[in-house]
């Protein structure tokens, strides 16, 4: 029961962080409020929906309206405070990174609750954290961020591996979650700061 509560809290925090990220991207494309809400909800619940369908369970957002309400709050936050947040351009990147880390943890924990092995849980964590961003980028007609630029999905995978490594030593789930969160965020921040990316595939002619 305690772990289930932790997952709910993490999913709500991740929903808010990702929703703000998606709404801000929509604002950059000058979408209207409804379009912004759709982009926010797509990035906030997209990855978790794919995860839950793969786990053969009801998608998490269909069990309570709180996630829809949370996205609406995120929309109003951007509408009301966007002018003050605009100079803080890095704030949007931070929200996206926080959402990635939080949803990675939620994906791992929920998969473990369903009896999945750790290698599946890590994949599910990555899907939960990164798939919503892919859906957002498709809606915005952008190239998905996980396919280019700095490390993104790999940060989620490494955060998942950190979660697994601590669990091997029988540490409490809270410590596993905090460590995974820190690892995912730090790797993502460093990758952007120092322009670290994976090698690019090039067609040989």
Tab-separated table of N, CA and C in Angstrom, residues 72-163:
chain	number	residue	atom	x	y	z
A	72	UNK	N	-4.869	20.553	-16.427
A	72	UNK	CA	-5.565	21.834	-16.520
A	72	UNK	C	-4.875	22.881	-15.643
A	73	UNK	N	-4.433	22.469	-14.461
A	73	UNK	CA	-3.698	23.376	-13.568
A	73	UNK	C	-2.381	23.803	-14.223
A	74	UNK	N	-1.723	22.854	-14.888
A	74	UNK	CA	-0.476	23.172	-15.592
A	74	UNK	C	-0.728	24.192	-16.697
A	75	UNK	N	-1.858	24.028	-17.423
A	75	UNK	CA	-2.209	24.981	-18.477
A	75	UNK	C	-2.412	26.371	-17.902
A	76	UNK	N	-3.163	26.461	-16.807
A	76	UNK	CA	-3.407	27.764	-16.182
A	76	UNK	C	-2.115	28.358	-15.640
A	77	UNK	N	-1.225	27.504	-15.164
A	77	UNK	CA	0.068	27.993	-14.663
A	77	UNK	C	0.853	28.664	-15.775
A	78	UNK	N	0.872	28.030	-16.954
A	78	UNK	CA	1.585	28.612	-18.092
A	78	UNK	C	0.895	29.887	-18.555
A	79	UNK	N	-0.438	29.894	-18.591
A	79	UNK	CA	-1.192	31.067	-19.043
A	79	UNK	C	-0.981	32.251	-18.102
A	80	UNK	N	-1.052	31.990	-16.811
A	80	UNK	CA	-0.980	33.076	-15.833
A	80	UNK	C	0.445	33.519	-15.514
A	81	UNK	N	1.368	32.559	-15.453
A	81	UNK	CA	2.721	32.892	-15.010
A	81	UNK	C	3.775	32.742	-16.108
A	82	UNK	N	3.332	32.413	-17.317
A	82	UNK	CA	4.279	32.219	-18.410
A	82	UNK	C	5.131	33.439	-18.687
A	83	UNK	N	4.530	34.635	-18.527
A	83	UNK	CA	5.273	35.867	-18.800
A	83	UNK	C	6.454	36.019	-17.862
A	84	UNK	N	6.259	35.611	-16.607
A	84	UNK	CA	7.344	35.713	-15.630
A	84	UNK	C	8.335	34.553	-15.783
A	85	UNK	N	7.838	33.443	-16.310
A	85	UNK	CA	8.716	32.290	-16.484
A	85	UNK	C	9.495	32.349	-17.790
A	86	UNK	N	9.024	33.170	-18.735
A	86	UNK	CA	9.641	33.226	-20.059
A	86	UNK	C	11.137	33.559	-20.012
A	87	UNK	N	11.553	34.538	-19.174
A	87	UNK	CA	12.991	34.811	-19.117
A	87	UNK	C	13.798	33.612	-18.623
A	88	UNK	N	13.147	32.727	-17.878
A	88	UNK	CA	13.827	31.533	-17.369
A	88	UNK	C	13.680	30.408	-18.390
A	89	UNK	N	14.328	30.564	-19.530
A	89	UNK	CA	14.141	29.604	-20.622
A	89	UNK	C	14.543	28.188	-20.213
A	90	UNK	N	15.510	28.112	-19.317
A	90	UNK	CA	15.935	26.782	-18.876
A	90	UNK	C	14.878	26.089	-18.020
A	91	UNK	N	13.892	26.859	-17.535
A	91	UNK	CA	12.851	26.266	-16.685
A	91	UNK	C	12.084	25.200	-17.445
A	92	UNK	N	11.824	25.407	-18.731
A	92	UNK	CA	11.073	24.424	-19.518
A	92	UNK	C	11.864	23.138	-19.674
A	93	UNK	N	13.158	23.297	-19.890
A	93	UNK	CA	14.030	22.122	-19.983
A	93	UNK	C	14.061	21.370	-18.653
A	94	UNK	N	14.067	22.103	-17.551
A	94	UNK	CA	14.078	21.486	-16.228
A	94	UNK	C	12.790	20.699	-15.998
A	95	UNK	N	11.644	21.273	-16.350
A	95	UNK	CA	10.367	20.570	-16.185
A	95	UNK	C	10.359	19.280	-16.995
A	96	UNK	N	10.890	19.332	-18.206
A	96	UNK	CA	10.928	18.143	-19.053
A	96	UNK	C	11.808	17.067	-18.430
A	97	UNK	N	12.931	17.482	-17.870
A	97	UNK	CA	13.852	16.535	-17.238
A	97	UNK	C	13.253	15.940	-15.969
A	98	UNK	N	12.596	16.771	-15.178
A	98	UNK	CA	11.941	16.267	-13.963
A	98	UNK	C	10.859	15.251	-14.314
A	99	UNK	N	10.085	15.557	-15.347
A	99	UNK	CA	9.057	14.620	-15.781
A	99	UNK	C	9.649	13.296	-16.228
A	100	UNK	N	10.742	13.359	-16.970
A	100	UNK	CA	11.422	12.146	-17.423
A	100	UNK	C	11.854	11.289	-16.239
A	101	UNK	N	12.488	11.918	-15.253
A	101	UNK	CA	12.992	11.178	-14.090
A	101	UNK	C	11.856	10.602	-13.246
A	102	UNK	N	10.825	11.395	-13.023
A	102	UNK	CA	9.707	10.949	-12.183
A	102	UNK	C	8.931	9.809	-12.841
A	103	UNK	N	8.684	9.920	-14.127
A	103	UNK	CA	7.933	8.871	-14.816
A	103	UNK	C	8.760	7.610	-15.016
A	104	UNK	N	10.070	7.762	-15.100
A	104	UNK	CA	10.936	6.579	-15.153
A	104	UNK	C	10.755	5.750	-13.887
A	105	UNK	N	10.776	6.418	-12.750
A	105	UNK	CA	10.598	5.736	-11.464
A	105	UNK	C	9.211	5.104	-11.376
A	106	UNK	N	8.190	5.862	-11.777
A	106	UNK	CA	6.816	5.341	-11.714
A	106	UNK	C	6.667	4.096	-12.585
A	107	UNK	N	7.272	4.122	-13.770
A	107	UNK	CA	7.195	2.976	-14.669
A	107	UNK	C	7.868	1.743	-14.101
A	108	UNK	N	9.016	1.945	-13.492
A	108	UNK	CA	9.747	0.827	-12.883
A	108	UNK	C	8.955	0.230	-11.734
A	109	UNK	N	8.483	1.088	-10.833
A	109	UNK	CA	7.785	0.600	-9.645
A	109	UNK	C	6.484	-0.119	-9.995
A	110	UNK	N	5.733	0.421	-10.950
A	110	UNK	CA	4.477	-0.222	-11.310
A	110	UNK	C	4.735	-1.568	-11.980
A	111	UNK	N	5.761	-1.644	-12.821
A	111	UNK	CA	6.089	-2.905	-13.485
A	111	UNK	C	6.501	-3.964	-12.467
A	112	UNK	N	7.245	-3.562	-11.451
A	112	UNK	CA	7.653	-4.504	-10.407
A	112	UNK	C	6.446	-4.980	-9.603
A	113	UNK	N	5.487	-4.071	-9.363
A	113	UNK	CA	4.265	-4.471	-8.650
A	113	UNK	C	3.477	-5.520	-9.430
A	114	UNK	N	3.616	-5.497	-10.751
A	114	UNK	CA	2.934	-6.471	-11.589
A	114	UNK	C	3.776	-7.731	-11.815
A	115	UNK	N	4.847	-7.855	-11.031
A	115	UNK	CA	5.629	-9.077	-11.067
A	115	UNK	C	6.580	-9.203	-12.236
A	116	UNK	N	6.876	-8.104	-12.908
A	116	UNK	CA	7.793	-8.165	-14.051
A	116	UNK	C	9.250	-8.185	-13.564
A	117	UNK	N	10.134	-8.849	-14.307
A	117	UNK	CA	11.556	-8.844	-13.937
A	117	UNK	C	12.153	-7.459	-14.152
A	118	UNK	N	13.327	-7.234	-13.584
A	118	UNK	CA	13.911	-5.906	-13.619
A	118	UNK	C	14.229	-5.420	-15.026
A	119	UNK	N	14.639	-6.329	-15.912
A	119	UNK	CA	14.980	-5.853	-17.254
A	119	UNK	C	13.745	-5.329	-17.977
A	120	UNK	N	12.588	-5.930	-17.705
A	120	UNK	CA	11.333	-5.417	-18.257
A	120	UNK	C	10.960	-4.105	-17.581
A	121	UNK	N	11.145	-4.037	-16.261
A	121	UNK	CA	10.795	-2.825	-15.507
A	121	UNK	C	11.591	-1.618	-16.000
A	122	UNK	N	12.870	-1.832	-16.310
A	122	UNK	CA	13.705	-0.729	-16.800
A	122	UNK	C	13.219	-0.248	-18.159
A	123	UNK	N	12.848	-1.188	-19.029
A	123	UNK	CA	12.303	-0.816	-20.343
A	123	UNK	C	10.992	-0.053	-20.172
A	124	UNK	N	10.141	-0.544	-19.269
A	124	UNK	CA	8.866	0.127	-19.017
A	124	UNK	C	9.076	1.522	-18.433
A	125	UNK	N	10.108	1.669	-17.608
A	125	UNK	CA	10.431	2.983	-17.071
A	125	UNK	C	10.815	3.949	-18.175
A	126	UNK	N	11.601	3.448	-19.130
A	126	UNK	CA	12.018	4.284	-20.262
A	126	UNK	C	10.819	4.654	-21.131
A	127	UNK	N	9.944	3.684	-21.389
A	127	UNK	CA	8.744	3.963	-22.182
A	127	UNK	C	7.857	4.992	-21.482
A	128	UNK	N	7.674	4.821	-20.173
A	128	UNK	CA	6.845	5.751	-19.409
A	128	UNK	C	7.410	7.164	-19.459
A	129	UNK	N	8.741	7.263	-19.373
A	129	UNK	CA	9.370	8.576	-19.335
A	129	UNK	C	9.521	9.244	-20.690
A	130	UNK	N	9.758	8.459	-21.737
A	130	UNK	CA	10.132	9.048	-23.028
A	130	UNK	C	9.040	9.025	-24.086
A	131	UNK	N	8.109	8.064	-24.028
A	131	UNK	CA	7.127	7.913	-25.111
A	131	UNK	C	6.187	9.103	-25.232
A	132	UNK	N	5.845	9.715	-24.091
A	132	UNK	CA	4.965	10.877	-24.145
A	132	UNK	C	5.579	12.019	-24.935
A	133	UNK	N	6.896	12.187	-24.794
A	133	UNK	CA	7.592	13.225	-25.544
A	133	UNK	C	7.575	12.969	-27.042
A	134	UNK	N	7.628	11.687	-27.418
A	134	UNK	CA	7.553	11.335	-28.838
A	134	UNK	C	6.189	11.724	-29.402
A	135	UNK	N	5.123	11.399	-28.647
A	135	UNK	CA	3.766	11.749	-29.078
A	135	UNK	C	3.631	13.267	-29.204
A	136	UNK	N	4.158	13.999	-28.235
A	136	UNK	CA	4.120	15.468	-28.284
A	136	UNK	C	4.804	15.999	-29.537
A	137	UNK	N	5.999	15.490	-29.816
A	137	UNK	CA	6.759	15.983	-30.963
A	137	UNK	C	6.066	15.657	-32.278
A	138	UNK	N	5.414	14.503	-32.339
A	138	UNK	CA	4.658	14.161	-33.549
A	138	UNK	C	3.493	15.135	-33.734
A	139	UNK	N	2.777	15.441	-32.649
A	139	UNK	CA	1.665	16.390	-32.726
A	139	UNK	C	2.147	17.775	-33.162
A	140	UNK	N	3.347	18.144	-32.734
A	140	UNK	CA	3.896	19.458	-33.055
A	140	UNK	C	4.687	19.461	-34.360
A	141	UNK	N	4.717	18.308	-35.026
A	141	UNK	CA	5.437	18.170	-36.290
A	141	UNK	C	6.933	18.449	-36.116
A	142	UNK	N	7.473	18.013	-34.980
A	142	UNK	CA	8.900	18.136	-34.703
A	142	UNK	C	9.556	16.764	-34.760
A	143	UNK	N	10.843	16.757	-35.033
A	143	UNK	CA	11.586	15.501	-34.962
A	143	UNK	C	11.683	15.091	-33.495
A	144	UNK	N	11.251	13.855	-33.131
A	144	UNK	CA	11.306	13.435	-31.721
A	144	UNK	C	12.678	13.629	-31.102
A	145	UNK	N	12.695	14.215	-29.912
A	145	UNK	CA	13.956	14.571	-29.268
A	145	UNK	C	14.789	13.346	-28.930
A	146	UNK	N	14.151	12.175	-28.752
A	146	UNK	CA	14.923	10.992	-28.376
A	146	UNK	C	15.775	10.472	-29.534
A	147	UNK	N	15.524	10.971	-30.751
A	147	UNK	CA	16.259	10.477	-31.908
A	147	UNK	C	17.421	11.380	-32.307
A	148	UNK	N	17.601	12.455	-31.596
A	148	UNK	CA	18.671	13.382	-31.977
A	148	UNK	C	19.062	14.223	-30.767
A	149	UNK	N	20.000	15.094	-30.986
A	149	UNK	CA	20.513	15.995	-29.949
A	149	UNK	C	21.110	15.210	-28.779
A	150	UNK	N	20.967	15.776	-27.558
A	150	UNK	CA	21.630	15.208	-26.401
A	150	UNK	C	20.928	13.938	-25.914
A	151	UNK	N	21.630	13.235	-25.039
A	151	UNK	CA	21.094	11.994	-24.461
A	151	UNK	C	19.790	12.279	-23.730
A	152	UNK	N	18.781	11.466	-23.995
A	152	UNK	CA	17.466	11.629	-23.366
A	152	UNK	C	16.973	10.290	-22.818
A	153	UNK	N	16.587	9.394	-23.716
A	153	UNK	CA	16.082	8.092	-23.274
A	153	UNK	C	17.163	7.301	-22.539
A	154	UNK	N	18.417	7.464	-22.958
A	154	UNK	CA	19.516	6.748	-22.295
A	154	UNK	C	19.635	7.176	-20.836
A	155	UNK	N	19.341	8.447	-20.549
A	155	UNK	CA	19.372	8.915	-19.159
A	155	UNK	C	18.335	8.159	-18.337
A	156	UNK	N	17.176	7.888	-18.943
A	156	UNK	CA	16.126	7.119	-18.274
A	156	UNK	C	16.592	5.691	-17.993
A	157	UNK	N	17.222	5.082	-18.986
A	157	UNK	CA	17.712	3.709	-18.821
A	157	UNK	C	18.762	3.634	-17.719
A	158	UNK	N	19.683	4.581	-17.704
A	158	UNK	CA	20.727	4.581	-16.675
A	158	UNK	C	20.137	4.841	-15.292
A	159	UNK	N	19.114	5.684	-15.229
A	159	UNK	CA	18.422	5.890	-13.963
A	159	UNK	C	17.748	4.609	-13.491
A	160	UNK	N	17.204	3.846	-14.434
A	160	UNK	CA	16.605	2.556	-14.107
A	160	UNK	C	17.628	1.548	-13.617
A	161	UNK	N	18.784	1.556	-14.232
A	161	UNK	CA	19.860	0.653	-13.804
A	161	UNK	C	20.336	1.008	-12.392
A	162	UNK	N	20.354	2.301	-12.080
A	162	UNK	CA	20.731	2.728	-10.729
A	162	UNK	C	19.710	2.230	-9.713
A	163	UNK	N	18.425	2.285	-10.076
A	163	UNK	CA	17.359	1.776	-9.212
A	163	UNK	C	17.575	0.290	-8.947
